[in-house]
mmCIF file of C-alpha atoms in Angstrom:
data_model
loop_
_atom_site.group_PDB
_atom_site.id
_atom_site.type_symbol
_atom_site.label_atom_id
_atom_site.label_comp_id
_atom_site.label_asym_id
_atom_site.label_seq_id
_atom_site.Cartn_x
_atom_site.Cartn_y
_atom_site.Cartn_z
ATOM 1 C CA MET A 1 -49.004 55.126 -19.250
ATOM 2 C CA TYR A 2 -45.557 54.960 -17.614
ATOM 3 C CA GLN A 3 -45.779 58.536 -16.334
ATOM 4 C CA VAL A 4 -49.212 57.928 -14.815
ATOM 5 C CA VAL A 5 -48.008 54.819 -12.969
ATOM 6 C CA ARG A 6 -44.880 56.635 -11.815
ATOM 7 C CA ALA A 7 -46.886 59.606 -10.545
ATOM 8 C CA ARG A 8 -49.304 57.371 -8.635
ATOM 9 C CA LEU A 9 -46.424 55.391 -7.132
ATOM 10 C CA SER A 10 -44.691 58.596 -6.038
ATOM 11 C CA ALA A 11 -47.881 59.879 -4.436
ATOM 12 C CA LEU A 12 -48.375 56.571 -2.641
ATOM 13 C CA MET A 13 -44.794 56.584 -1.320
ATOM 14 C CA ARG A 14 -45.143 60.177 -0.082
ATOM 15 C CA ALA A 15 -48.376 59.285 1.689
ATOM 16 C CA MET A 16 -46.812 56.229 3.325
ATOM 17 C CA CYS A 17 -43.769 58.197 4.504
ATOM 18 C CA SER A 18 -45.859 60.989 5.984
ATOM 19 C CA ALA A 19 -48.139 58.475 7.727
ATOM 20 C CA ARG A 20 -45.106 56.703 9.173
ATOM 21 C CA ARG A 21 -43.708 60.007 10.463
ATOM 22 C CA ARG A 22 -47.036 60.896 12.075
ATOM 23 C CA ARG A 23 -47.263 57.500 13.794
ATOM 24 C CA ALA A 24 -43.663 57.721 15.028
ATOM 25 C CA ALA A 25 -44.176 61.225 16.394
ATOM 26 C CA GLY A 26 -47.326 60.233 18.289
ATOM 27 C CA ARG A 27 -45.855 56.994 19.590
ATOM 28 C CA ASP A 28 -42.703 58.524 21.102
ATOM 29 C CA ALA A 29 -44.284 61.519 22.763
ATOM 30 C CA GLY A 30 -43.597 61.576 26.504
ATOM 31 C CA MET A 31 -41.745 58.275 26.669
ATOM 32 C CA VAL A 32 -38.173 59.502 27.029
ATOM 33 C CA THR A 33 -38.229 60.172 30.784
ATOM 34 C CA SER A 34 -39.802 56.844 31.688
ATOM 35 C CA GLU A 35 -37.383 54.971 29.443
ATOM 36 C CA TYR A 36 -34.434 56.653 31.161
ATOM 37 C CA ALA A 37 -35.907 55.869 34.572
ATOM 38 C CA MET A 38 -36.371 52.189 33.716
ATOM 39 C CA GLY A 39 -32.824 52.040 32.340
ATOM 40 C CA ILE A 40 -31.412 53.518 35.539
ATOM 41 C CA VAL A 41 -33.422 51.115 37.717
ATOM 42 C CA ALA A 42 -32.205 48.160 35.639
ATOM 43 C CA ALA A 43 -28.589 49.357 35.806
ATOM 44 C CA VAL A 44 -28.735 49.771 39.582
ATOM 45 C CA ALA A 45 -30.316 46.333 40.013
ATOM 46 C CA PHE A 46 -27.601 44.777 37.848
ATOM 47 C CA ALA A 47 -24.898 46.597 39.841
ATOM 48 C CA VAL A 48 -26.325 45.312 43.136
ATOM 49 C CA VAL A 49 -26.441 41.724 41.874
ATOM 50 C CA LEU A 50 -22.889 41.999 40.508
ATOM 51 C CA TYR A 51 -21.660 43.461 43.814
ATOM 52 C CA LYS A 52 -23.269 40.638 45.785
ATOM 53 C CA VAL A 53 -21.704 38.011 43.506
ATOM 54 C CA VAL A 54 -18.237 39.561 43.587
ATOM 55 C CA THR A 55 -18.237 40.027 47.365
ATOM 56 C CA SER A 56 -19.468 36.499 48.083
ATOM 57 C CA GLY A 57 -16.998 34.157 49.779
ATOM 58 C CA ALA A 58 -16.228 31.791 46.912
ATOM 59 C CA VAL A 59 -15.846 34.463 44.237
ATOM 60 C CA SER A 60 -13.820 36.707 46.522
ATOM 61 C CA ALA A 61 -11.422 33.854 47.317
ATOM 62 C CA GLU A 62 -11.021 33.035 43.621
ATOM 63 C CA LEU A 63 -10.347 36.667 42.733
ATOM 64 C CA GLN A 64 -7.758 36.928 45.514
ATOM 65 C CA GLY A 65 -6.107 33.745 44.230
ATOM 66 C CA ILE A 66 -5.945 35.126 40.699
ATOM 67 C CA VAL A 67 -4.424 38.396 41.897
ATOM 68 C CA LYS A 68 -1.907 36.538 44.097
ATOM 69 C CA GLN A 69 -0.871 34.329 41.175
ATOM 70 C CA ALA A 70 -0.430 37.369 38.965
ATOM 71 C CA LEU A 71 1.705 39.127 41.560
ATOM 72 C CA ASP A 72 3.855 36.045 42.214
ATOM 73 C CA ALA A 73 4.475 35.376 38.506
ATOM 74 C CA ARG A 74 8.078 35.442 37.356
ATOM 75 C CA MET A 75 8.924 37.993 34.717
#
C-alpha cells in the first residue's frame, strides 16, 4: 500500500513540475525586450524628476549651504 501511494505521489509531483515549467516557458517568451525598454523609460523619467528637484532654487541653495558648512568645518 505504501509503495503504491508513494508511486502515485511521485507521478503527481513530476506532472505538476513539468506543467509549471511549460507554463513558465510560454509566459516568458518574448517579454525580455519590452521589460528592458520599460525599465529604461522608468529610469530616465526618474532621473529627469531627480534632476529637476536637485536643480530647483530651494534644494540647490540647501545643498550649497551643506557643502559650505562642510568646507568651513574645523578639523
